[in-house]
XYZ file of C-alpha atoms in Angstrom:
756
model
C 31.331 0.568 7.445
C 31.067 4.262 8.730
C 27.554 5.903 9.024
C 27.775 9.388 7.520
C 25.916 12.348 8.618
C 24.450 13.283 5.364
C 21.900 16.039 4.942
C 21.055 19.018 2.875
C 22.585 22.440 3.465
C 20.506 24.314 6.104
C 19.257 21.069 7.917
C 18.679 22.157 11.711
C 20.996 20.153 14.071
C 19.501 19.511 17.312
C 22.395 18.956 19.948
C 22.445 18.117 23.504
C 20.041 16.167 25.360
C 16.915 17.199 23.301
C 14.573 14.573 22.163
C 15.099 12.424 18.979
C 11.793 13.469 17.354
C 9.184 16.033 17.739
C 5.521 15.749 17.057
C 3.590 18.910 15.563
C -0.036 19.344 15.187
C -1.434 20.600 11.860
C -2.529 24.388 12.075
C -6.215 25.749 11.527
C -7.868 22.848 13.007
C -10.230 25.060 14.900
C -11.454 26.749 11.781
C -11.867 23.430 10.211
C -13.932 22.200 13.266
C -16.167 25.228 12.646
C -16.422 24.552 9.116
C -17.116 20.788 9.657
C -19.861 21.685 12.103
C -21.814 23.569 9.438
C -21.639 20.511 7.189
C -23.028 18.577 10.107
C -25.932 20.740 10.609
C -26.702 20.515 6.844
C -26.520 16.722 7.000
C -28.933 16.684 9.829
C -31.468 19.195 8.009
C -31.177 16.828 5.050
C -32.382 13.692 7.029
C -34.974 15.752 9.042
C -36.222 16.673 5.503
C -36.253 13.214 4.071
C -38.077 11.560 7.314
C -40.831 14.272 7.459
C -41.498 14.314 3.586
C -41.814 10.551 3.091
C -44.572 10.241 0.260
C -47.689 8.732 1.756
C -50.338 9.633 -0.964
C -48.370 8.535 -4.043
C -47.612 5.219 -5.463
C -45.578 2.518 -3.504
C -42.786 2.907 -6.093
C -42.273 6.473 -5.169
C -42.269 5.668 -1.401
C -39.506 2.833 -1.742
C -37.487 5.348 -3.940
C -37.597 8.018 -1.211
C -36.859 5.529 1.800
C -33.961 4.222 -0.419
C -32.666 7.653 -0.836
C -33.076 8.417 2.819
C -31.153 5.076 3.688
C -28.346 6.106 1.247
C -28.164 9.651 2.829
C -28.039 8.100 6.280
C -25.013 5.984 5.337
C -23.197 8.537 3.637
C -23.736 10.954 6.561
C -22.431 8.250 9.067
C -19.426 7.707 6.787
C -18.807 11.382 6.408
C -18.886 11.588 10.510
C -16.461 8.840 10.594
C -13.911 10.328 8.385
C -13.898 13.575 10.580
C -11.672 11.460 13.042
C -8.728 11.630 10.535
C -9.064 15.384 10.087
C -9.905 16.418 13.675
C -6.461 16.146 14.895
C -3.618 15.814 12.309
C 0.055 15.001 13.522
C 3.271 15.388 11.896
C 6.529 13.825 12.982
C 9.984 15.316 12.711
C 13.123 12.979 13.695
C 16.564 14.489 14.175
C 19.091 11.925 12.556
C 22.001 14.409 13.311
C 21.370 14.373 17.210
C 20.829 10.405 16.985
C 24.399 10.073 15.315
C 26.044 12.488 17.667
C 24.568 10.675 20.538
C 25.028 7.081 19.808
C 27.982 5.131 17.704
C 27.839 2.294 15.517
C 28.066 -0.278 18.315
C 24.882 0.956 19.961
C 22.837 0.772 16.821
C 20.162 -2.112 16.567
C 20.379 -4.798 14.172
C 17.901 -4.447 11.252
C 16.206 -7.444 9.442
C 14.685 -6.733 5.958
C 11.897 -8.880 4.631
C 11.042 -8.800 1.097
C 8.248 -11.093 -0.163
C 7.682 -12.552 -3.715
C 5.100 -15.090 -4.820
C 5.565 -15.761 -8.377
C 8.422 -15.079 -10.956
C 6.080 -14.678 -13.856
C 3.738 -11.934 -12.359
C 6.552 -10.555 -10.065
C 9.601 -10.350 -12.174
C 12.756 -11.436 -10.631
C 14.755 -8.434 -11.995
C 12.280 -6.050 -10.192
C 12.538 -7.969 -6.835
C 16.365 -7.899 -7.169
C 16.354 -3.978 -7.404
C 14.282 -3.946 -4.252
C 17.066 -6.206 -2.433
C 20.084 -4.467 -3.746
C 18.648 -0.812 -2.714
C 17.854 -2.544 0.594
C 21.424 -3.717 0.866
C 22.795 -0.300 0.013
C 21.277 1.329 3.215
C 23.739 3.787 4.638
C 23.956 1.613 7.804
C 26.726 -0.717 9.357
C 26.674 -3.873 7.175
C 27.447 -6.147 10.163
C 24.007 -5.217 11.497
C 22.034 -5.303 8.283
C 20.300 -8.573 7.084
C 18.073 -9.126 3.833
C 15.657 -11.782 3.461
C 13.919 -12.956 0.494
C 10.549 -15.002 1.016
C 9.729 -16.624 -2.232
C 6.417 -18.546 -2.058
C 6.664 -19.563 -5.457
C 9.769 -21.616 -4.385
C 11.502 -20.907 -7.816
C 15.027 -21.723 -8.651
C 14.790 -18.657 -11.206
C 14.210 -16.341 -8.269
C 17.231 -18.070 -6.194
C 19.385 -17.721 -9.402
C 18.442 -14.030 -9.483
C 19.260 -13.423 -5.954
C 22.611 -15.221 -6.289
C 23.311 -12.982 -9.600
C 22.222 -9.693 -7.578
C 24.655 -10.688 -4.651
C 27.420 -10.940 -6.895
C 26.619 -7.484 -8.540
C 26.325 -6.116 -5.085
C 30.034 -6.250 -4.580
C 30.311 -3.427 -7.259
C 27.124 -1.461 -6.598
C 27.359 -0.888 -2.844
C 30.734 0.787 -3.320
C 29.569 2.867 -6.157
C 26.720 4.211 -4.043
C 28.909 4.963 -1.200
C 31.620 6.511 -3.110
C 29.361 9.098 -4.833
C 26.696 9.018 -1.849
C 23.774 8.254 -4.380
C 20.278 9.272 -3.316
C 18.503 6.615 -5.740
C 20.026 3.084 -5.046
C 17.825 1.063 -7.035
C 19.863 0.335 -10.246
C 17.021 0.031 -12.269
C 15.546 3.427 -11.099
C 19.051 5.120 -11.232
C 19.798 3.919 -14.605
C 16.339 4.593 -16.043
C 15.671 7.531 -18.921
C 13.240 9.125 -16.340
C 16.013 9.684 -13.752
C 17.267 12.778 -15.690
C 20.003 13.305 -13.503
C 21.367 9.771 -13.139
C 24.785 10.842 -14.432
C 25.498 13.295 -11.748
C 23.313 12.275 -8.890
C 26.015 12.264 -6.363
C 27.482 14.517 -3.643
C 29.800 17.217 -5.398
C 31.668 17.419 -1.953
C 33.358 14.262 -2.953
C 36.984 14.973 -3.980
C 36.773 12.303 -6.935
C 36.418 14.262 -10.323
C 33.738 14.014 -13.038
C 35.896 11.814 -15.241
C 36.367 9.326 -12.817
C 32.714 9.457 -11.987
C 31.716 8.804 -15.612
C 34.102 5.906 -15.979
C 32.700 4.203 -12.950
C 29.274 4.980 -14.085
C 29.796 3.384 -17.424
C 31.492 0.357 -15.894
C 28.779 -0.198 -13.311
C 25.923 0.350 -16.012
C 27.766 -2.376 -17.937
C 27.630 -4.705 -15.036
C 24.031 -4.076 -14.385
C 23.015 -4.911 -17.979
C 25.167 -7.977 -17.885
C 23.080 -9.130 -14.755
C 19.915 -7.991 -16.192
C 20.576 -10.152 -19.282
C 21.497 -13.320 -17.537
C 18.405 -13.048 -15.193
C 15.918 -12.219 -18.354
C 17.554 -15.109 -20.790
C 17.159 -17.685 -17.857
C 13.459 -16.619 -17.176
C 13.000 -17.163 -20.696
C 14.631 -20.464 -21.038
C 12.453 -21.309 -17.787
C 15.375 -22.936 -16.094
C 18.970 -22.485 -14.924
C 21.768 -23.727 -17.081
C 23.741 -26.676 -15.718
C 26.991 -24.505 -15.897
C 25.356 -22.049 -13.690
C 23.775 -24.446 -11.228
C 27.447 -25.405 -10.227
C 28.228 -22.027 -8.837
C 25.988 -22.458 -5.679
C 25.361 -25.538 -3.843
C 22.039 -24.149 -2.948
C 20.734 -25.342 -6.405
C 20.893 -28.777 -5.192
C 17.561 -28.018 -3.281
C 15.618 -28.092 -6.676
C 14.928 -31.298 -8.408
C 12.347 -32.645 -10.823
C 9.812 -33.202 -7.911
C 9.933 -29.582 -6.644
C 6.695 -28.021 -7.503
C 5.479 -24.517 -6.645
C 2.862 -25.786 -4.302
C 4.489 -29.164 -3.313
C 8.145 -28.728 -2.111
C 10.219 -28.912 1.170
C 11.448 -25.720 3.113
C 14.536 -24.104 1.588
C 16.772 -21.843 3.592
C 19.993 -20.766 1.850
C 22.385 -18.016 3.310
C 23.692 -16.718 0.211
C 26.057 -14.027 1.759
C 27.193 -14.914 5.510
C 27.480 -11.676 7.369
C 30.103 -13.250 9.676
C 32.259 -14.343 6.835
C 35.543 -12.282 6.637
C 35.676 -13.056 3.044
C 32.289 -11.971 2.150
C 33.418 -8.500 1.268
C 32.883 -5.949 -1.514
C 35.593 -4.726 -3.943
C 36.464 -2.007 -1.396
C 37.031 -4.817 1.288
C 33.949 -3.716 3.329
C 31.821 -6.479 4.716
C 28.564 -7.269 2.832
C 25.091 -7.396 4.433
C 23.805 -10.757 5.164
C 21.357 -12.096 2.412
C 18.987 -15.157 2.984
C 16.789 -16.918 0.491
C 13.749 -18.702 2.008
C 10.994 -20.652 0.526
C 8.706 -22.330 3.198
C 7.618 -25.688 2.879
C 4.394 -26.136 0.664
C 2.150 -29.031 0.712
C -1.093 -29.397 -1.054
C -3.350 -30.296 2.091
C -1.644 -27.939 4.425
C -2.980 -24.332 4.475
C -0.097 -21.797 3.910
C -2.029 -18.498 4.912
C -0.631 -16.607 1.892
C 1.509 -13.579 2.748
C 0.858 -13.611 6.400
C 2.172 -17.296 6.652
C 5.556 -16.182 4.883
C 6.236 -13.237 6.903
C 5.722 -15.404 10.061
C 8.333 -17.943 8.681
C 10.646 -15.193 8.048
C 10.108 -13.756 11.566
C 11.167 -17.188 12.933
C 13.901 -18.031 10.353
C 15.581 -14.520 10.983
C 15.428 -15.127 14.798
C 17.597 -18.313 14.329
C 20.151 -16.381 11.754
C 20.395 -12.756 12.653
C 17.486 -11.813 15.171
C 17.724 -8.181 14.431
C 16.191 -5.788 16.943
C 14.175 -4.057 14.149
C 12.133 -5.614 11.174
C 11.455 -4.008 7.863
C 8.793 -5.267 5.657
C 8.920 -4.568 1.956
C 6.803 -5.571 -1.060
C 8.963 -6.941 -3.757
C 8.135 -3.985 -5.999
C 8.697 -1.193 -3.132
C 12.275 -0.261 -3.142
C 13.809 1.924 -0.646
C 14.640 5.381 -2.082
C 16.389 7.031 0.899
C 19.626 5.663 2.014
C 19.325 7.243 5.570
C 15.635 6.035 6.240
C 16.889 3.521 9.035
C 18.681 6.494 10.794
C 15.588 8.650 10.810
C 13.345 5.579 12.004
C 15.905 4.886 14.803
C 15.095 8.528 16.123
C 11.583 7.233 17.053
C 12.639 3.876 18.538
C 15.746 4.993 20.409
C 14.303 8.197 21.872
C 14.787 8.039 25.552
C 11.197 9.439 26.642
C 8.903 7.927 24.005
C 10.868 5.407 22.147
C 10.198 2.249 24.294
C 6.386 2.815 23.740
C 6.527 2.301 20.078
C 5.767 -0.730 18.130
C 6.278 0.115 14.490
C 6.794 3.222 12.459
C 4.930 3.160 9.132
C 6.008 5.043 5.940
C 3.436 5.850 2.961
C 3.601 4.118 -0.250
C 4.833 6.087 -3.262
C 5.000 5.338 -7.033
C 7.519 6.103 -9.747
C 5.365 5.425 -12.810
C 2.308 7.875 -12.061
C 1.217 9.915 -14.982
C 1.157 13.690 -15.026
C -2.549 13.738 -13.862
C -2.351 10.394 -12.179
C -4.833 8.494 -14.421
C -5.967 5.735 -12.193
C -5.900 7.948 -8.758
C -3.139 5.609 -7.325
C -1.147 8.396 -5.585
C -3.624 8.798 -2.821
C -1.992 12.123 -1.688
C -4.765 13.169 0.675
C -4.869 9.648 2.475
C -1.054 9.944 2.882
C -0.754 13.613 3.946
C -4.073 13.944 5.767
C -5.953 10.701 6.667
C -2.978 8.528 7.778
C -1.489 11.615 9.727
C -4.830 12.379 11.153
C -4.874 8.697 12.861
C -1.453 9.574 14.005
C -2.797 12.402 15.808
C -4.551 9.947 18.201
C -1.485 8.006 18.838
C -1.522 5.166 16.379
C -0.752 4.532 12.780
C -2.048 1.856 10.234
C -0.017 -1.027 9.467
C 0.227 -1.062 5.502
C 2.003 -4.265 4.831
C 4.783 -2.610 3.468
C 7.196 0.421 4.307
C 6.889 -0.359 7.816
C 9.620 -1.038 10.688
C 8.676 -3.218 13.527
C 10.140 -3.794 17.057
C 10.681 -7.623 16.911
C 9.033 -8.075 20.221
C 5.657 -6.376 19.081
C 5.493 -8.599 16.270
C 6.119 -11.711 18.203
C 3.138 -11.208 20.456
C 4.570 -9.250 23.331
C 2.138 -6.880 25.432
C 3.657 -3.498 25.970
C 2.933 -3.804 29.850
C 4.947 -7.157 29.753
C 7.745 -5.698 27.548
C 8.054 -2.536 29.551
C 8.233 -4.503 32.891
C 11.241 -6.200 31.545
C 13.151 -3.145 30.487
C 16.139 -1.758 32.078
C 16.548 1.866 32.647
C 18.821 1.903 29.527
C 16.835 1.443 26.590
C 19.717 0.658 24.532
C 20.622 -2.561 25.977
C 17.348 -3.684 24.915
C 17.619 -2.217 21.375
C 21.192 -3.911 20.983
C 21.481 -6.711 23.483
C 25.055 -8.204 23.554
C 25.015 -11.682 22.543
C 27.611 -14.371 21.831
C 28.780 -15.101 18.339
C 26.948 -18.076 16.698
C 29.667 -20.470 16.090
C 27.527 -22.557 13.815
C 28.478 -23.084 10.109
C 26.272 -21.835 7.370
C 25.069 -25.343 6.615
C 24.007 -25.875 10.368
C 22.123 -22.455 10.178
C 20.491 -23.459 7.080
C 19.332 -26.683 8.375
C 18.376 -25.242 11.779
C 16.170 -22.723 9.799
C 14.536 -25.106 7.830
C 12.677 -26.472 10.617
C 11.204 -23.316 11.505
C 9.736 -22.961 7.879
C 8.086 -26.239 7.472
C 4.096 -26.375 7.038
C 3.532 -28.362 10.247
C 5.768 -26.204 12.684
C 2.849 -23.857 13.677
C 0.621 -26.857 14.457
C -0.473 -26.238 17.960
C 0.968 -22.903 18.383
C -0.073 -19.377 18.776
C 1.458 -18.447 15.398
C -1.280 -16.449 13.401
C -3.222 -15.894 16.342
C -1.298 -14.213 19.350
C 2.283 -14.346 17.583
C 3.193 -12.870 14.427
C 0.681 -11.391 11.364
C -2.842 -12.619 11.835
C -4.372 -15.436 9.884
C -7.764 -15.749 8.139
C -8.051 -12.348 6.534
C -6.675 -11.123 3.324
C -5.444 -7.606 4.873
C -3.664 -9.338 7.422
C -1.650 -6.087 8.067
C -4.518 -3.939 9.073
C -5.620 -6.629 11.516
C -2.151 -6.981 12.901
C -1.875 -3.427 13.432
C -4.866 -3.129 15.285
C -4.077 -6.160 17.496
C -0.535 -4.594 18.338
C -2.389 -1.132 19.302
C -4.817 -3.062 21.375
C -1.740 -4.520 23.235
C -0.790 -1.032 24.528
C 1.784 -0.156 22.022
C 1.865 3.178 20.188
C 2.925 3.621 16.541
C 4.098 6.243 14.397
C 3.265 7.280 10.728
C 6.070 9.276 9.369
C 5.940 10.788 5.666
C 9.281 12.291 4.906
C 10.140 15.010 2.428
C 12.098 12.599 0.420
C 9.894 9.481 -0.198
C 11.441 6.612 1.640
C 10.090 3.933 -0.349
C 8.856 3.586 -3.951
C 6.760 1.201 -5.765
C 5.150 0.515 -9.125
C 1.517 1.348 -9.618
C -1.201 -0.185 -11.572
C -1.143 0.819 -15.245
C -4.474 -0.638 -16.230
C -7.881 -0.403 -15.039
C -8.425 -3.970 -14.607
C -5.297 -4.285 -12.429
C -6.191 -1.000 -10.299
C -9.878 -2.511 -9.657
C -8.602 -6.054 -8.801
C -6.369 -4.178 -6.212
C -9.210 -2.137 -4.783
C -11.403 -5.064 -4.651
C -8.908 -7.233 -2.653
C -8.388 -4.315 -0.307
C -12.033 -3.299 0.163
C -13.018 -6.967 0.579
C -10.388 -7.838 3.182
C -10.829 -4.608 5.485
C -14.641 -5.100 5.195
C -13.895 -8.727 6.465
C -11.825 -7.217 9.450
C -15.170 -5.113 10.339
C -17.252 -8.407 10.272
C -14.542 -10.352 12.286
C -13.597 -10.343 15.942
C -11.115 -7.697 15.184
C -13.841 -4.924 14.482
C -12.331 -1.816 16.117
C -15.357 -1.070 17.805
C -15.635 -4.520 19.537
C -11.971 -5.611 19.556
C -10.642 -2.087 20.531
C -13.373 -1.291 23.098
C -11.636 -0.157 26.108
C -8.238 -0.634 24.821
C -7.957 2.296 22.182
C -9.626 5.601 22.109
C -12.577 6.052 19.944
C -10.753 8.328 17.485
C -8.423 5.243 16.577
C -11.371 3.150 16.188
C -12.948 5.487 13.847
C -9.761 5.902 11.967
C -9.660 2.210 10.990
C -13.305 2.221 9.867
C -12.284 5.129 7.239
C -10.761 2.187 5.283
C -12.537 -0.820 6.687
C -16.039 0.394 5.447
C -15.073 1.143 1.809
C -17.083 -1.806 0.489
C -20.507 -0.893 2.003
C -20.109 2.498 0.305
C -21.224 0.700 -2.716
C -24.670 0.479 -1.759
C -25.485 4.285 -1.578
C -23.523 5.167 -4.207
C -25.214 2.651 -6.439
C -28.682 4.028 -5.192
C -27.617 7.645 -6.284
C -26.460 6.070 -9.514
C -29.786 4.324 -10.397
C -32.735 5.978 -8.590
C -32.524 9.442 -9.934
C -32.558 8.548 -13.683
C -35.147 6.217 -13.365
C -37.418 8.450 -11.630
C -36.719 11.191 -14.237
C -38.302 8.782 -16.667
C -41.477 8.781 -14.641
C -41.199 12.463 -13.630
C -40.825 11.472 -9.890
C -38.967 14.129 -7.805
C -36.656 13.000 -5.183
C -35.166 16.325 -4.054
C -36.705 19.701 -3.080
C -37.534 22.440 -5.543
C -34.700 25.188 -5.893
C -37.215 27.734 -4.539
C -37.816 25.730 -1.635
C -35.647 26.420 1.799
C -34.964 22.721 1.957
C -32.896 23.172 -1.094
C -30.265 25.021 0.641
C -29.134 22.013 3.170
C -28.818 19.968 -0.224
C -26.942 22.338 -2.051
C -24.543 23.553 0.743
C -23.629 19.907 1.465
C -22.611 19.368 -2.026
C -20.616 22.505 -2.493
C -18.833 22.738 0.620
C -17.754 19.028 0.641
C -16.720 19.102 -3.083
C -14.960 22.571 -2.549
C -13.131 21.185 0.530
C -12.154 18.203 -1.369
C -10.695 20.313 -4.284
C -8.733 22.425 -1.910
C -7.695 19.454 0.079
C -6.012 17.807 -2.971
C -4.520 21.065 -4.361
C -2.886 21.688 -0.757
C -1.516 18.338 -0.881
C 0.091 19.001 -4.508
C -2.390 17.565 -6.731
C -3.712 18.995 -9.987
C -7.253 20.066 -11.010
C -7.056 17.178 -13.487
C -5.775 14.700 -10.827
C -8.616 15.642 -8.588
C -11.203 14.929 -11.651
C -9.552 11.561 -12.144
C -9.586 10.822 -8.490
C -13.679 11.616 -8.444
C -13.966 9.365 -11.561
C -12.084 6.459 -10.024
C -13.880 6.843 -6.759
C -17.297 6.276 -8.599
C -15.846 3.410 -10.616
C -14.301 1.670 -7.478
C -17.568 1.901 -5.571
C -19.786 0.546 -8.189
C -17.335 -2.221 -9.195
C -14.628 -3.096 -7.026
C -16.303 -2.247 -3.630
C -19.510 -3.708 -4.710
C -17.885 -7.040 -5.384
C -15.870 -6.712 -2.084
C -19.175 -6.221 -0.514
C -20.808 -9.137 -1.872
C -17.958 -11.722 -1.476
C -17.669 -10.526 2.098
C -21.310 -11.259 2.771
C -20.879 -14.853 0.943
C -17.926 -15.475 3.081
C -19.845 -14.661 6.335
C -22.748 -16.890 4.991
C -20.111 -19.635 4.497
C -20.583 -19.679 0.723
C -16.754 -19.040 -0.184
C -13.406 -19.099 1.279
C -10.713 -16.398 1.437
C -8.377 -16.334 -1.465
C -5.398 -14.231 -2.433
C -4.959 -12.618 -5.953
C -1.523 -11.663 -6.974
C -1.551 -8.569 -9.300
C 0.353 -8.560 -12.312
C 3.316 -6.524 -12.442
C 4.445 -7.212 -16.031
C 3.467 -4.377 -18.314
C 3.233 -4.921 -22.084
C 4.476 -1.925 -24.369
C 1.175 -1.241 -25.901
C -0.263 -1.042 -22.276
C 2.654 1.391 -21.190
C 1.955 3.801 -24.228
C -1.605 4.062 -23.570
C -1.002 4.577 -19.783
C 1.695 7.323 -20.532
C -1.005 9.011 -22.946
C -3.446 8.813 -20.042
C -5.861 6.723 -21.995
C -7.833 4.483 -19.743
C -7.307 0.895 -20.695
C -10.913 -0.910 -20.556
C -9.751 -3.794 -22.817
C -8.569 -6.329 -20.157
C -11.282 -5.483 -17.365
C -13.652 -8.147 -15.892
C -17.007 -8.300 -18.116
C -18.925 -8.049 -15.192
C -17.292 -4.980 -13.890
C -17.304 -3.167 -17.381
C -21.086 -4.207 -17.860
C -22.131 -2.830 -14.685
C -19.940 0.532 -15.169
C -21.396 0.954 -18.773
C -24.941 0.361 -17.702
C -24.755 2.886 -15.150
C -23.201 5.395 -17.631
C -25.643 4.841 -20.272
C -28.500 4.940 -17.855
C -27.525 8.334 -16.712
C -26.989 9.647 -19.868
C -30.595 8.793 -20.832
C -31.860 10.316 -17.363
C -30.183 13.670 -18.507
C -31.493 13.526 -21.987
C -35.208 12.820 -20.691
C -34.572 15.374 -18.134
C -33.719 17.974 -20.617
C -36.592 17.238 -22.976
C -39.025 17.347 -20.148
C -37.360 19.890 -18.073
C -39.106 20.713 -14.839
C -37.644 22.810 -12.091
C -38.884 20.479 -9.468
C -36.472 17.763 -10.837
C -33.564 20.040 -11.518
C -31.313 18.550 -8.989
C -32.143 15.060 -10.408
C -30.851 16.288 -13.733
C -27.827 17.886 -12.124
C -26.917 14.365 -10.029
C -27.158 12.300 -13.385
C -25.265 14.992 -15.049
C -22.344 14.732 -12.632
C -22.283 10.993 -13.073
C -22.283 11.675 -16.803
C -19.350 14.219 -16.708
C -17.129 11.460 -14.642
C -17.760 9.021 -17.221
C -16.936 10.905 -20.301
C -14.057 8.377 -20.884
C -16.556 5.556 -20.871
C -18.700 7.220 -23.508
C -15.367 7.657 -25.671
C -14.522 4.098 -25.297
C -18.043 3.091 -26.467
C -18.570 5.358 -29.308
C -15.499 6.598 -30.528
C -12.178 4.624 -29.557
C -11.409 1.410 -31.757
C -8.032 0.363 -30.047
C -7.370 -2.475 -27.787
C -8.327 -0.455 -24.774
C -11.666 0.172 -26.035
C -14.920 -1.326 -24.633
C -16.037 -4.463 -26.623
C -19.282 -4.966 -28.588
C -20.360 -7.622 -26.384
C -20.254 -5.552 -23.137
C -22.111 -2.848 -25.121
C -24.889 -5.044 -26.116
C -25.403 -6.503 -22.747
C -25.412 -2.933 -21.023
C -27.759 -1.467 -23.909
C -30.070 -4.351 -23.138
C -30.133 -3.837 -19.358
C -30.596 -0.010 -19.789
C -33.686 -0.948 -21.939
C -35.101 -3.338 -19.740
C -34.448 -0.788 -16.980
C -36.382 1.853 -18.680
C -39.073 -0.337 -19.673
C -39.790 -1.391 -16.251
C -39.562 2.180 -14.799
C -42.077 3.506 -17.336
C -44.620 0.774 -18.257
C -44.308 -1.820 -15.251
C -43.896 0.057 -12.015
């Protein structure tokens, strides 16, 4: 298979001895630093006002409320300062794949091992997983240097069956992608109605006429539908038919005694990259495809996804031992056939390539609504914050869409790796090794040993080697450990999205996901991997603060709750918590709010967002902070006190038709949400509505800011009121939750007025 130099007309081609990538810093950072300095001054003035005006002659209630607001503003101020680390120096990377392809031929290209992880065929549909596998196999890269590994932590024969069917379909799909130079190489995405140009999404420079293309298109579409039907029918049946089991000897690994959490290790090479007969319909060798289900026993910890990836590292080193490793979530399919070449520009650059441990790409989604209902896109995070950490010479490892140098994942320190380097970096990126003469069966058996649940006993796996154990967000901690070992890393956000996944389509899944993330990242902050402790003297302060922008999501729940609860309750008593509008102290409060809000809106618009999307983001930030982050904060404290253990929740990737229609209409689905989370959200919404109504009735200029604070919370919660008082569909808020919220609000108001 030949690699083509594909690119859009007008692409700049760098020739000669220039670098394979360049780094450019964002403009106007000087102006931003001046602007940020003015906000810092306003924060200082606010804190000075709070400290010097603590009530001493009034009731203890007023003093405690004032101190709580002071603590909240200190926490908000500290977090704002931390966020400046990712906006101070923003760096963008620009690779030149044309120079790479002119400078190095196929023989000098390194092997690439692609890891795809799945855990439950019921929650993560095998068809979705297979589309990720097929798009990974279809990379525009030498097939003899490409290996795709599927880790199935569900140990399901249904997933193995789907992989077998996908490998058969790949013999037709890969030639079709090559012949017409398709840009979208996930069959599901390519044939979907949303892909409006699927019938002509190919290079018109190809000599094949349109009639032949349409004929091939219909033929491949028919084959895909047949594969899809076979997989879905088998999934509905719950087992593989006896006739199908005879198609591959790997099905013998499953018996009546095989259970999800109790089975032996299974490794099956479905396509052997060395086999001369393993070719597609054009006679071109197919990439290697391997299935792995590591051993599971009830009394042995399996360390969730981190354990699966570590097993894949060992198994792949036995079978293919690619110099680079790409991690992919099962729902995150490759969307650019040339991503590997672009990534190699970083690893193979003669001057800086040897320093790089991994290259992280952003996460993108193909099912976002026009205004991003649940704020899944994270445009400012992808385009500003992650690029801001890159400005300090590092990148967050996000667990998917990341290319790793194998040595960095295997525990190597950069200084040790550099000491072993020859003058020619390519020797290390593509070492010449003797061809493995072992048969497929021998490789399978040798690899099974590496995937047993006892293999890691007494080793450094999960500590010094592979992904870190003991933390739900093992990717963040692992990236920090690698960076502290002296390695550099790259964050690259290409114009064409490199990887596309599936965003949550219900509020429940979105909140569960952020609860898991916030809890896991706060656990990192509390662990020995706290950037300020573990990274002290190893990485600069900018990187340490950059990590904490995300690690400190959970504690943001506390000051947010204070601002959501205290102003409306104090309104009921007529207690002022802010200066009067005619006071000079009103100015720093007003400026801090207006400046931050205006900048946030401008930043979102500059990243391609809409005003309504930005408003949805503000709503979801409030909801996350008062629900997901709050429970992440509480669960982290419980774990630190030894009252709970780390667990891992798989988010449901299955979407019903009703949920899909509601999501596409941009109607928030409250129906499936956790009762306690909804109760908190509804209680806060009603409490602030009461505060605004009372404030309007007893309007006083001295409490005008408090009314404004509650009014803003009312504004972001308009869909909540709609779900309480107007809607009657499945996505509305239940009467049970409403009654609990009304009781809590009534109780809070009674205590505020008559008791305290």
